[in-house]
mmCIF file of C-alpha atoms in Angstrom:
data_model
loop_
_atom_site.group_PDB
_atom_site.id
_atom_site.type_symbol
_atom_site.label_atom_id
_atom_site.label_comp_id
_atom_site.label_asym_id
_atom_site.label_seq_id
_atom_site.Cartn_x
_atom_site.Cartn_y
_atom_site.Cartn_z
ATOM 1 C CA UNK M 1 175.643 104.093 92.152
ATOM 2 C CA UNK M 2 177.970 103.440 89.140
ATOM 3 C CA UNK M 3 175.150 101.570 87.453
ATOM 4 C CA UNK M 4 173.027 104.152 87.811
ATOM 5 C CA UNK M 5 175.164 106.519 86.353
ATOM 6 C CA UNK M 6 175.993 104.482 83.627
ATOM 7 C CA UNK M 7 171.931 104.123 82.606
ATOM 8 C CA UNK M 8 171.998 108.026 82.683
ATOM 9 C CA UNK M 9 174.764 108.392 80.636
ATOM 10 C CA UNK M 10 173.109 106.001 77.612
ATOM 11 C CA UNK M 11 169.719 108.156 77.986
ATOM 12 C CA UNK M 12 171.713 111.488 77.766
ATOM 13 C CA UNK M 13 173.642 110.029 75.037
ATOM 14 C CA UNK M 14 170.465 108.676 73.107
ATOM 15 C CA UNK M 15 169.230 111.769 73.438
ATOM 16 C CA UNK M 16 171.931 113.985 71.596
ATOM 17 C CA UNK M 17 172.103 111.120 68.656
ATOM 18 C CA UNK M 18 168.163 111.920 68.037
ATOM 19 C CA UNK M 19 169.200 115.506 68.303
ATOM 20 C CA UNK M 20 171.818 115.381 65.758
ATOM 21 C CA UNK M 21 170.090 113.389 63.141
ATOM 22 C CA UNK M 22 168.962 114.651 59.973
ATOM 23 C CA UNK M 23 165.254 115.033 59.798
ATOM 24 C CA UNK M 24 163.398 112.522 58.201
ATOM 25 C CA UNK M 25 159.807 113.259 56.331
ATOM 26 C CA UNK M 26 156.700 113.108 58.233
ATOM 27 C CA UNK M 27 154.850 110.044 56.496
ATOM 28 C CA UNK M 28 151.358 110.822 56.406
ATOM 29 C CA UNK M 29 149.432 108.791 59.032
ATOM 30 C CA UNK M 30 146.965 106.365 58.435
ATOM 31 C CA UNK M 31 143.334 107.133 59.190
ATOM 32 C CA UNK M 32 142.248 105.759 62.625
ATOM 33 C CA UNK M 33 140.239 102.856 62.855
ATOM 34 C CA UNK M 34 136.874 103.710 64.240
ATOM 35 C CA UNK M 35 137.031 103.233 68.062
ATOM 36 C CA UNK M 36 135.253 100.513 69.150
ATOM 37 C CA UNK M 37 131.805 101.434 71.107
ATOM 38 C CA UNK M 38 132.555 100.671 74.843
ATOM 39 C CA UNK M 39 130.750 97.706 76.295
ATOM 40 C CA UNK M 40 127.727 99.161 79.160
ATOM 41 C CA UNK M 41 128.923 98.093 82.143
ATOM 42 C CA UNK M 42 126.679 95.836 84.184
ATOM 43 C CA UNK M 43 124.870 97.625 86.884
ATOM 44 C CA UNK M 44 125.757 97.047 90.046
ATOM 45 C CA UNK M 45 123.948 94.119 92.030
ATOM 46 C CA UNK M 46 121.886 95.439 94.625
ATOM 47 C CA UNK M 47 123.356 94.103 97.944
ATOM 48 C CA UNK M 48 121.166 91.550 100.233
ATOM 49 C CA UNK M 49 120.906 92.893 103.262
ATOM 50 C CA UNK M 50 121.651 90.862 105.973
ATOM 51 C CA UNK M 51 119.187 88.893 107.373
ATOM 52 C CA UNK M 52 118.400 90.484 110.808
ATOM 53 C CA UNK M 53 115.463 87.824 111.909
ATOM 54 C CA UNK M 54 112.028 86.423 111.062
ATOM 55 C CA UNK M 55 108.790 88.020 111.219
ATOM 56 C CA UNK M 56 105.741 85.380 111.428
ATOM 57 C CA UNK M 57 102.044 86.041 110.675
ATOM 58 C CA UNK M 58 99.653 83.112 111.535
ATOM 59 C CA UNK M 59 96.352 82.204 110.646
ATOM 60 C CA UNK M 60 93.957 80.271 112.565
ATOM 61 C CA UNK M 61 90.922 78.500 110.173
ATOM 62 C CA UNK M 62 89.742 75.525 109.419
ATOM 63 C CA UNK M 63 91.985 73.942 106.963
ATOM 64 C CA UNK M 64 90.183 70.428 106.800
ATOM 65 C CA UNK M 65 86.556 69.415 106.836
ATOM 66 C CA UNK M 66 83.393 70.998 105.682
ATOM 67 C CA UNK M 67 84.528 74.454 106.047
ATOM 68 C CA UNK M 68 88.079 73.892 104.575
ATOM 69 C CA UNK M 69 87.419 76.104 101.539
ATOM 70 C CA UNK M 70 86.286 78.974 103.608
ATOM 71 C CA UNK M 71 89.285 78.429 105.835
ATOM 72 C CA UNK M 72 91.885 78.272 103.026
ATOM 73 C CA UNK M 73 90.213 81.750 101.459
ATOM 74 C CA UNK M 74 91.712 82.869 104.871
ATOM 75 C CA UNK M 75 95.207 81.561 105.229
ATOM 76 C CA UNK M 76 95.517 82.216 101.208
ATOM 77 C CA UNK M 77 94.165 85.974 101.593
ATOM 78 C CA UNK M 78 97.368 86.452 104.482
ATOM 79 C CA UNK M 79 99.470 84.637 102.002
ATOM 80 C CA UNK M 80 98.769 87.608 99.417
ATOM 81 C CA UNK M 81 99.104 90.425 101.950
ATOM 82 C CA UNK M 82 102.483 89.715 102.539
ATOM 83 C CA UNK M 83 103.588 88.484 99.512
ATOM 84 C CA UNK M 84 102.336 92.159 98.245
ATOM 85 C CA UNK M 85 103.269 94.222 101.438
ATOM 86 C CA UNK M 86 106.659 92.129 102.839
ATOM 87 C CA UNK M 87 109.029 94.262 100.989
ATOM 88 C CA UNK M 88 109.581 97.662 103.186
ATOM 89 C CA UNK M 89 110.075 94.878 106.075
ATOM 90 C CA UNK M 90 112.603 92.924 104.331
ATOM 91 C CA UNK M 91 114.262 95.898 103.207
ATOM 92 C CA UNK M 92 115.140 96.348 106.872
ATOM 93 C CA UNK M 93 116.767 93.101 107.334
ATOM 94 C CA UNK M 94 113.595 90.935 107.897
ATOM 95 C CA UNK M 95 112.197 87.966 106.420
ATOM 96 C CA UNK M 96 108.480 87.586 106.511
ATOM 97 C CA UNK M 97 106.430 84.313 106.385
ATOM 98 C CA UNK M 98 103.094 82.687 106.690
ATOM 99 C CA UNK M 99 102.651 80.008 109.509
ATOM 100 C CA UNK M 100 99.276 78.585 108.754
ATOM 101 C CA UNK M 101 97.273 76.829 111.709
ATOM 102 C CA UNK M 102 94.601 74.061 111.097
ATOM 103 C CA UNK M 103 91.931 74.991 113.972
ATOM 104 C CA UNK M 104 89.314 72.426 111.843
ATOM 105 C CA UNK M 105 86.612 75.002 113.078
ATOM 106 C CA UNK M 106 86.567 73.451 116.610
ATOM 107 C CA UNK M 107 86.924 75.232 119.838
ATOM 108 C CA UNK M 108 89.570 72.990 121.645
ATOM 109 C CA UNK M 109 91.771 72.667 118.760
ATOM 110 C CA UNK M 110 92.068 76.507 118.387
ATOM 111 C CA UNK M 111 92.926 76.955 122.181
ATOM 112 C CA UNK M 112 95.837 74.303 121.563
ATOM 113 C CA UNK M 113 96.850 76.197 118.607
ATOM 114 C CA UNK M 114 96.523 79.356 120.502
ATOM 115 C CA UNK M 115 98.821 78.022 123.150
ATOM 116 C CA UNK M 116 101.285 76.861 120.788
ATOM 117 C CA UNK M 117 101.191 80.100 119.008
ATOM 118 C CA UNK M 118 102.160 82.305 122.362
ATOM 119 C CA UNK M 119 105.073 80.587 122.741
ATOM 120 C CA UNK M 120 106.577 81.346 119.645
ATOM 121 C CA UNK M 121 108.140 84.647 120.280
ATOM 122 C CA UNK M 122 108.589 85.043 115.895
ATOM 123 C CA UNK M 123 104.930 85.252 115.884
ATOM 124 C CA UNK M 124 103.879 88.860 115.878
ATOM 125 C CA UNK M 125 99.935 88.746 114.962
ATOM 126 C CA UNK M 126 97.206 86.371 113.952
ATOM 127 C CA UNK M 127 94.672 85.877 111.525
ATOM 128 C CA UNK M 128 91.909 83.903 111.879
ATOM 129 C CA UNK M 129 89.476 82.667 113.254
ATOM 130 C CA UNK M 130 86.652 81.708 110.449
ATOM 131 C CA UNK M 131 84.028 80.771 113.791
ATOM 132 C CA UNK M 132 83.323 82.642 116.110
ATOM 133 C CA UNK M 133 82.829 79.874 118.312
ATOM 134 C CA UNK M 134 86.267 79.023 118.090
ATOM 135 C CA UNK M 135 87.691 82.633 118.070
ATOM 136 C CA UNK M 136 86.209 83.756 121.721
ATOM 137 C CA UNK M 137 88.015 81.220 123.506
ATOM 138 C CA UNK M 138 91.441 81.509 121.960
ATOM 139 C CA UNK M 139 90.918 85.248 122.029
ATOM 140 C CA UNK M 140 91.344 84.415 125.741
ATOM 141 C CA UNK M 141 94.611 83.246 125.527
ATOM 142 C CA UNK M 142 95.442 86.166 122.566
ATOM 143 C CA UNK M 143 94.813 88.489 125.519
ATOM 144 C CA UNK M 144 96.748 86.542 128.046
ATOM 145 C CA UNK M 145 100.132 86.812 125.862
ATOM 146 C CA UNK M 146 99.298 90.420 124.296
ATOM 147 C CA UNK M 147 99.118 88.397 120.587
ATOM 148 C CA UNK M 148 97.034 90.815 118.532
ATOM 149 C CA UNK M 149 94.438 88.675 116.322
ATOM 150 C CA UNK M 150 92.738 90.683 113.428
ATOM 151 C CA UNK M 151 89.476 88.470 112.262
ATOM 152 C CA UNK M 152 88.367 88.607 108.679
ATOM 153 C CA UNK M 153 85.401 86.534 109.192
ATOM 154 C CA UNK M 154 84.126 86.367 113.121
ATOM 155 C CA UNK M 155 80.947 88.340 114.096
ATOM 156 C CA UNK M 156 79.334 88.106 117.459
ATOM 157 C CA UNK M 157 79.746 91.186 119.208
ATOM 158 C CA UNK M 158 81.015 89.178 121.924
ATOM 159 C CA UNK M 159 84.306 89.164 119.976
ATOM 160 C CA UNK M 160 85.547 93.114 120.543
ATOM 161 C CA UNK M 161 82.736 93.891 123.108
ATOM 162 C CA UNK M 162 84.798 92.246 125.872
ATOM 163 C CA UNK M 163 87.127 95.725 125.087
ATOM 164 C CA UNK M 164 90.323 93.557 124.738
ATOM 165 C CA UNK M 165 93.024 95.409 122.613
ATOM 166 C CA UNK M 166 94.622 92.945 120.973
ATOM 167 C CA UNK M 167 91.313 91.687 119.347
ATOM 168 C CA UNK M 168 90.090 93.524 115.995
ATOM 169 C CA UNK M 169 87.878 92.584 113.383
ATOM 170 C CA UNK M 170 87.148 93.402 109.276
ATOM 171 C CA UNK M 171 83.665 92.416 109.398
ATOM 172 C CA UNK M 172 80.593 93.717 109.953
ATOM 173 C CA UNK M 173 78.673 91.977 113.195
ATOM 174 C CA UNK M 174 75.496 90.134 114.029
ATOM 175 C CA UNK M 175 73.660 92.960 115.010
ATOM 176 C CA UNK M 176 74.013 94.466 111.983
ATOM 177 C CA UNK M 177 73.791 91.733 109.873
ATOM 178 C CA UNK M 178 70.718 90.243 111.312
ATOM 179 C CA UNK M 179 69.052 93.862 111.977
ATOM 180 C CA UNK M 180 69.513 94.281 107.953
ATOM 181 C CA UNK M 181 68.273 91.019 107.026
ATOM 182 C CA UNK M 182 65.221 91.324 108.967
ATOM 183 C CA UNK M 183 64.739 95.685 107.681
ATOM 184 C CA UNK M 184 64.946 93.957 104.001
ATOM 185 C CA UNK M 185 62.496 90.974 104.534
ATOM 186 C CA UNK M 186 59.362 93.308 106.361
ATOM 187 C CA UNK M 187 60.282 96.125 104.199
ATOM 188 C CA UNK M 188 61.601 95.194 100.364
ATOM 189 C CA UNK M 189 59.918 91.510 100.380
ATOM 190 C CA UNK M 190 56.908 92.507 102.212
ATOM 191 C CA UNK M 191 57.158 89.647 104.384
ATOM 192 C CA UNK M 192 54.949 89.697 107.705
ATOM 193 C CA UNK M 193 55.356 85.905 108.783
ATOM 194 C CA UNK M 194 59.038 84.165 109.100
ATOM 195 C CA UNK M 195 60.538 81.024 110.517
ATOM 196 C CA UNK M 196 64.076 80.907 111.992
ATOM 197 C CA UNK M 197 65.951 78.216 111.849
ATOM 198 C CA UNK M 198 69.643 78.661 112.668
ATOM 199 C CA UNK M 199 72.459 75.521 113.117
ATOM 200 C CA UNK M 200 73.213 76.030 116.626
ATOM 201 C CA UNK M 201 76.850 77.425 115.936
ATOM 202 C CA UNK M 202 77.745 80.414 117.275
ATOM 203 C CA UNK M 203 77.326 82.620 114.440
ATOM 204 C CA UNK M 204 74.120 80.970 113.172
ATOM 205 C CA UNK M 205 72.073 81.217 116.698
ATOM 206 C CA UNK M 206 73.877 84.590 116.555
ATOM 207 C CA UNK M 207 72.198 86.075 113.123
ATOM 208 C CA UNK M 208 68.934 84.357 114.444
ATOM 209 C CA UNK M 209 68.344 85.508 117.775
ATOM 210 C CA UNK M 210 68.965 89.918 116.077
ATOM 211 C CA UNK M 211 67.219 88.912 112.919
ATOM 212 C CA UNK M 212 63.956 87.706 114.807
ATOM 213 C CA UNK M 213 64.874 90.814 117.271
ATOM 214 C CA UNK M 214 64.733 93.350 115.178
ATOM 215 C CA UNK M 215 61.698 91.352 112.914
ATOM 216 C CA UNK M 216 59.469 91.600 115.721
#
């Protein structure tokens, strides 16, 4: 208490000796420097947001052999769909990736890839398959597991006429392709006489048996 009172006293007494003294001129100040122009301040990062789990789309094409160019088109055209469409998805917390499958346009390979697929809960849909040979059996297992499979490529009718919900399709089918192909030889080339000749895949024997169909 006594020291505080003494510290009191001094700023009391201060005071009256500024009070008492004889004024002094006011010495004209000196102009301001120019205030210095305030550095922008970095916006604010935008925060990550946590990383609530992954989001898998798989393709199913034929990724080596003869038809590996036609298969990559399809695993690089999924690539580019997410890349371009991922980002209202990972704005919710989710990463989104590719997981490419090598079905090498054979029928028992894609049912092994189907079953591995099934099992992977991460996977939510697949793209694929290039043939259609190989799609209608590993639609079977598609349909077993509730997988939804969106084709870019496969077109017997067999393919969404079995009514099965989870399989879709981008393409038009072999009864329309054939049907057309057949309307523009009798009717734009004038042809009246045609051989068939198909490869004995699925799709070729396919576009054969509704081009010589609708031909006759």
């Amino acid at each position: 208490m006594r020291f505080s009172r003494i510290l009191i006293g001094l700023m009391v007494f201060s005071l009256l000796l500024a009070a008492c003294a004889p004024a002094t001129p006011t010495p004209t100040p000196a102009p301001a420097a120019p205030a210095a122009t305030p550095t922008p301040a970095a916006p604010a990062a935008t925060p990550t947001p946590a990383v609530k789990g992954t989001i898998k789309i798989a393709t199913q094409s034929p990724l080596s052999g003869g038809q590996a160019a036609l298969g990559e088109g399809i695993k690089n055209g999924a690539q580019l769909a997410i890349e371009q469409l991922k980002g209202p998805i990972e704005a919710l917390g989710f990463k989104v990736e590719l997981v490419p499958f090598d079905d090498q346009a054979k029928p028992d390979v894609g049912v092994a890839n189907a079953k591995q697929l099934v099992n992977d809960p991460d996977i939510l849909a697949v793209i694929g398959h290039l043939n259609s040979g190989v799609a209608i059996p590993s639609s079977e297992t598609y349909k077993d597991f509730d997988l939804v499979m969106v084709s870019p490529a496969n077109t017997n009718p067999c393919i969404t006429d079995r009514g099965y919900l989870v399989t879709n399709r981008v393409c038009g089918r072999d009864d329309v392709q054939g049907a057309v192909g057949a309307e523009f030889a009798f009717n734009e080339l004038k042809v009246k006489t045609a051989f068939v000749i198909h490869d004995k895949t699925t799709y070729g024997q396919g576009v054969a048996e509704f081009f010589r169909k609708r031909f006759q």
